[in-house]
XYZ file of C-alpha atoms in Angstrom:
330
model
C 0.161 0.052 0.091
C 3.020 2.225 -0.207
C 1.821 3.965 -3.286
C -1.537 5.400 -1.608
C -0.116 8.724 -0.348
C 1.434 9.550 -3.704
C -2.045 8.403 -5.475
C -4.009 10.586 -2.822
C -1.824 13.673 -3.666
C -2.195 13.156 -7.201
C -6.175 12.653 -7.281
C -6.387 15.764 -5.287
C -5.516 17.676 -8.008
C -8.488 16.862 -9.925
C -10.743 16.633 -7.173
C -10.963 12.742 -7.162
C -11.431 10.832 -3.896
C -9.364 7.899 -3.258
C -10.487 4.937 -1.165
C -7.297 3.218 -0.062
C -6.987 -0.473 -0.762
C -4.965 -3.251 -2.028
C -5.538 -6.465 -4.149
C -4.512 -9.382 -2.199
C -3.464 -12.905 -4.081
C -4.573 -15.785 -2.327
C -5.235 -19.637 -2.789
C -8.761 -21.178 -2.390
C -7.935 -24.754 -1.152
C -10.614 -27.434 -1.823
C -12.323 -29.529 0.855
C -14.420 -31.809 -1.252
C -14.150 -33.735 -4.427
C -16.627 -30.758 -5.957
C -13.971 -28.196 -5.343
C -10.626 -27.339 -7.032
C -7.739 -25.312 -5.948
C -7.699 -21.861 -7.698
C -5.881 -18.657 -7.182
C -8.337 -16.082 -5.875
C -7.956 -12.238 -5.715
C -9.497 -10.405 -2.698
C -9.984 -6.547 -2.726
C -9.577 -4.719 0.507
C -11.083 -1.395 0.928
C -10.254 0.902 3.767
C -11.229 4.317 5.247
C -9.187 7.588 4.537
C -7.117 7.056 7.542
C -6.119 3.416 6.477
C -6.157 0.162 8.354
C -6.423 -0.295 11.914
C -3.572 -2.729 13.228
C -1.531 -1.561 10.278
C 1.385 -3.353 11.499
C -0.482 -6.720 11.318
C -1.711 -6.183 7.703
C 1.855 -4.969 6.728
C 3.524 -8.076 8.204
C 0.662 -10.327 6.482
C 1.638 -8.261 2.910
C 5.156 -8.588 3.517
C 5.145 -12.266 3.695
C 3.439 -12.152 0.467
C 5.692 -9.748 -1.018
C 8.670 -12.249 -0.022
C 6.994 -14.971 -1.669
C 6.436 -12.755 -5.019
C 10.456 -12.249 -5.101
C 10.710 -16.202 -5.114
C 7.906 -16.563 -7.479
C 9.505 -14.171 -9.779
C 12.792 -15.888 -9.771
C 11.223 -19.310 -10.568
C 9.448 -17.732 -13.478
C 12.774 -16.389 -14.774
C 14.380 -19.699 -14.341
C 11.498 -21.301 -16.407
C 11.879 -18.969 -19.138
C 15.564 -19.709 -19.066
C 14.943 -23.294 -19.637
C 12.705 -22.258 -22.401
C 15.699 -20.965 -24.228
C 14.719 -17.205 -23.129
C 17.807 -16.111 -21.345
C 16.054 -13.388 -19.475
C 18.487 -11.570 -16.861
C 16.985 -11.353 -13.248
C 18.629 -8.146 -12.753
C 16.587 -6.827 -15.705
C 13.385 -7.675 -14.144
C 14.282 -5.967 -10.773
C 15.399 -2.929 -12.504
C 11.832 -2.580 -14.088
C 10.224 -3.394 -10.940
C 11.881 -0.610 -9.220
C 14.204 -0.522 -5.986
C 12.530 -2.739 -3.155
C 9.393 -3.679 -5.192
C 8.526 -7.283 -5.383
C 8.439 -7.992 -9.211
C 5.180 -9.459 -10.481
C 4.369 -11.063 -13.829
C 3.686 -7.841 -15.543
C 7.456 -6.638 -14.680
C 8.661 -10.013 -16.084
C 6.488 -9.307 -19.150
C 7.978 -5.955 -19.816
C 11.471 -7.180 -19.472
C 10.779 -9.826 -21.849
C 9.510 -7.129 -24.199
C 12.552 -5.030 -23.892
C 14.541 -7.917 -24.617
C 13.000 -8.724 -27.787
C 11.339 -12.318 -26.789
C 7.617 -11.123 -27.274
C 6.129 -8.475 -29.547
C 3.712 -7.001 -26.689
C 2.861 -7.572 -23.228
C -0.115 -9.518 -24.437
C 1.888 -12.005 -26.154
C 3.852 -12.599 -22.921
C 0.926 -13.663 -21.008
C -0.776 -15.732 -23.728
C 2.438 -17.721 -24.695
C 4.326 -17.978 -20.964
C 2.855 -16.262 -18.025
C -0.847 -17.455 -17.853
C -2.150 -19.126 -15.064
C -0.813 -22.796 -15.545
C 1.400 -21.537 -18.470
C 4.864 -23.043 -19.182
C 6.528 -20.148 -17.097
C 3.906 -19.821 -14.538
C 4.805 -20.421 -11.081
C 3.122 -20.022 -7.621
C 4.082 -17.905 -4.699
C 3.434 -18.119 -0.778
C -0.164 -17.061 -1.265
C -2.220 -17.248 1.951
C -5.520 -19.133 1.920
C -8.577 -16.754 0.928
C -10.239 -17.175 4.001
C -7.157 -16.106 5.970
C -7.045 -13.011 3.728
C -10.737 -12.081 4.510
C -10.281 -12.330 8.190
C -7.118 -10.086 8.196
C -9.053 -7.505 5.995
C -11.886 -7.695 8.805
C -9.427 -7.794 11.489
C -7.847 -4.341 10.302
C -10.985 -2.396 9.631
C -11.420 -3.305 5.798
C -14.118 -4.225 3.386
C -13.348 -7.646 1.913
C -14.727 -7.986 -1.977
C -14.127 -10.796 -4.128
C -12.372 -9.838 -7.579
C -13.428 -10.770 -11.040
C -15.225 -14.097 -10.065
C -15.919 -14.813 -13.889
C -12.038 -15.749 -13.901
C -12.699 -18.660 -11.459
C -13.460 -22.256 -13.017
C -15.878 -23.118 -10.188
C -17.114 -19.729 -8.387
C -20.164 -21.170 -6.315
C -18.359 -23.167 -3.738
C -15.717 -20.130 -3.489
C -18.376 -17.792 -2.771
C -20.178 -19.841 -0.295
C -16.965 -20.671 1.484
C -15.714 -16.980 1.526
C -19.169 -15.650 2.502
C -18.901 -17.945 5.588
C -15.213 -16.532 6.341
C -16.579 -12.842 6.088
C -16.794 -11.677 2.559
C -18.556 -8.544 2.192
C -19.190 -8.471 -1.653
C -18.008 -9.442 -5.092
C -17.456 -7.805 -8.333
C -20.306 -8.259 -10.847
C -19.915 -5.272 -13.189
C -17.132 -5.057 -15.945
C -16.330 -2.521 -18.601
C -19.113 -4.281 -20.829
C -21.471 -3.894 -18.168
C -23.216 -6.000 -15.255
C -22.899 -9.724 -15.439
C -26.485 -11.272 -14.684
C -24.979 -14.804 -13.396
C -22.770 -13.113 -11.042
C -25.251 -10.628 -9.872
C -27.638 -13.669 -9.156
C -24.778 -15.142 -7.343
C -24.173 -12.171 -5.151
C -27.993 -11.840 -4.620
C -28.021 -15.548 -3.375
C -25.377 -15.076 -0.828
C -26.347 -11.489 0.219
C -22.995 -9.938 -1.061
C -22.422 -6.284 -1.996
C -22.379 -5.938 -5.750
C -19.554 -3.578 -7.047
C -17.126 -3.507 -10.138
C -13.755 -2.595 -11.452
C -11.645 -2.315 -14.562
C -8.954 -4.840 -13.173
C -6.579 -2.421 -14.960
C -3.084 -3.691 -14.423
C -1.012 -1.931 -17.243
C -0.661 -5.162 -19.393
C -1.915 -3.810 -22.522
C -3.839 -5.509 -25.308
C -7.376 -5.765 -26.279
C -8.564 -8.119 -23.442
C -7.819 -5.565 -20.895
C -10.232 -2.762 -19.733
C -9.024 1.041 -19.694
C -8.600 2.396 -16.290
C -11.965 4.126 -15.195
C -13.889 2.339 -17.936
C -16.555 0.693 -15.626
C -19.305 2.639 -14.792
C -21.215 1.842 -11.655
C -25.003 2.795 -10.943
C -25.298 5.253 -7.978
C -27.108 2.955 -5.961
C -24.145 0.522 -6.132
C -21.925 3.090 -4.511
C -24.664 3.925 -2.026
C -25.236 0.261 -1.077
C -21.191 -0.239 -0.665
C -20.897 3.041 1.615
C -23.881 1.831 3.797
C -21.963 -1.280 4.586
C -18.588 0.201 4.576
C -19.004 3.616 6.758
C -19.838 1.789 9.882
C -16.654 -0.515 9.423
C -14.457 2.257 8.724
C -15.872 4.618 11.620
C -15.077 1.722 14.060
C -11.685 1.495 12.489
C -10.938 5.240 12.803
C -12.216 5.077 16.415
C -9.967 2.384 17.216
C -6.851 4.168 15.809
C -7.642 7.525 17.701
C -8.282 5.564 21.042
C -4.639 4.028 20.483
C -3.202 7.447 20.055
C -5.231 9.089 22.824
C -3.728 6.031 25.205
C -0.363 6.183 23.757
C 0.380 9.394 22.227
C 3.572 8.311 20.242
C 4.950 9.484 17.084
C 4.262 5.937 15.735
C 0.565 6.092 16.557
C 0.557 9.920 15.028
C 1.956 8.410 11.892
C -0.611 5.835 11.789
C -3.636 8.535 11.907
C -1.929 10.461 9.235
C -0.349 7.746 6.891
C -2.407 8.530 3.828
C -2.666 12.248 3.613
C -0.515 14.928 2.550
C 2.921 15.610 4.119
C 3.303 18.708 6.002
C 6.704 19.147 7.575
C 7.112 21.571 10.419
C 10.432 22.902 11.680
C 10.324 23.788 15.252
C 6.845 22.376 16.089
C 3.376 21.898 14.704
C 0.778 24.368 14.126
C -1.749 22.362 16.056
C -1.403 23.048 19.875
C -2.722 19.765 21.027
C -4.215 16.462 19.715
C -7.814 17.689 19.909
C -6.773 20.556 17.354
C -5.332 17.932 15.096
C -8.580 15.598 15.251
C -10.838 18.635 14.954
C -9.200 19.413 11.564
C -9.060 15.825 10.341
C -12.535 14.481 11.549
C -14.702 16.346 9.175
C -12.480 14.711 6.533
C -12.988 11.370 7.826
C -16.530 11.140 9.013
C -20.017 12.538 8.230
C -21.730 14.985 10.959
C -23.737 12.419 12.213
C -20.674 10.123 12.870
C -18.695 12.829 14.583
C -21.492 13.306 17.168
C -20.963 9.715 18.502
C -20.280 10.191 22.301
C -16.910 7.885 21.735
C -15.507 10.542 19.600
C -16.268 13.213 21.975
C -14.329 11.231 24.616
C -11.445 10.510 22.479
C -11.194 14.515 21.498
C -11.266 14.868 25.458
C -8.353 12.995 26.260
C -6.558 14.470 23.360
C -6.863 17.962 24.628
C -3.930 17.105 26.932
C -1.892 15.616 24.242
C 0.707 17.932 22.774
C 1.779 17.537 18.926
C 4.157 20.337 18.900
C 7.368 18.092 18.784
C 10.321 19.546 16.749
C 10.570 18.244 13.092
C 7.517 16.317 13.254
C 6.010 15.361 9.974
C 1.998 15.479 10.079
C 0.305 13.940 6.907
C -3.030 15.981 6.636
C -5.494 15.352 3.827
C -7.151 18.758 2.856
C -10.233 19.553 0.871
């Protein structure tokens, strides 16, 4: 989720509201003969303040990232055995410093090396699920990812279920684990079969372009999915109480222990303001009074628990020298 602050800053220039989120690659493990093991992608949507228990989520995602490094190395080895002498250093350079390479980075390295004519060809010939250069990583079980998302104050959504071989048992199991919704809208409209499946299990219906920059005719353009207003309304009706509770939990942690690390958790996904010699906010309550209207509705702010937190923060100073406070401004 390291790119979210940059995305928030860029979106602000165009009046776009960003919902922090992450797509988690997982594995669905079968229990019976009617089920098959499949890769499943779970979307996590968080409030403007981000996940509660951020360190737990970050460790969970770090384990996946470590597995992505091993997976990418295995893909390169398989390509080498297929007489495509792709260099690991080339893939890492494209991914960027500290970034765990994915299949897209490998595909771009293949394109630059002249082994394929375009990114689509790299996936169609070598990198597709089960392809000759495909390799699995250390993906967690889908149920584990959903429980982690719920544990950290997020909304869990099944991504592109039409890519699954056997979606019904997967949706049933994931609903039991706490799944909130599933994608049923894509660039060519609502898919009736998946809309009916969402209705059958009482899941939210949302959608997305699944844009990853792969190129080719099979990938939808960024922002190409038009969602009905009622879909967003229903999503926020479920999400807002979850996010509100997560925000309360994060603020309570800061009120109980007003450390720099807890302050950073509050302001993780906003604009960076660097204050030399002190913050313009005389106390924690001033900071929260500034931020709460950006995070909560008027009705949500009237909650007695938030008033109690603000009272605690009235005695907390945030005027520490050199502190960086990340504030999202309108």
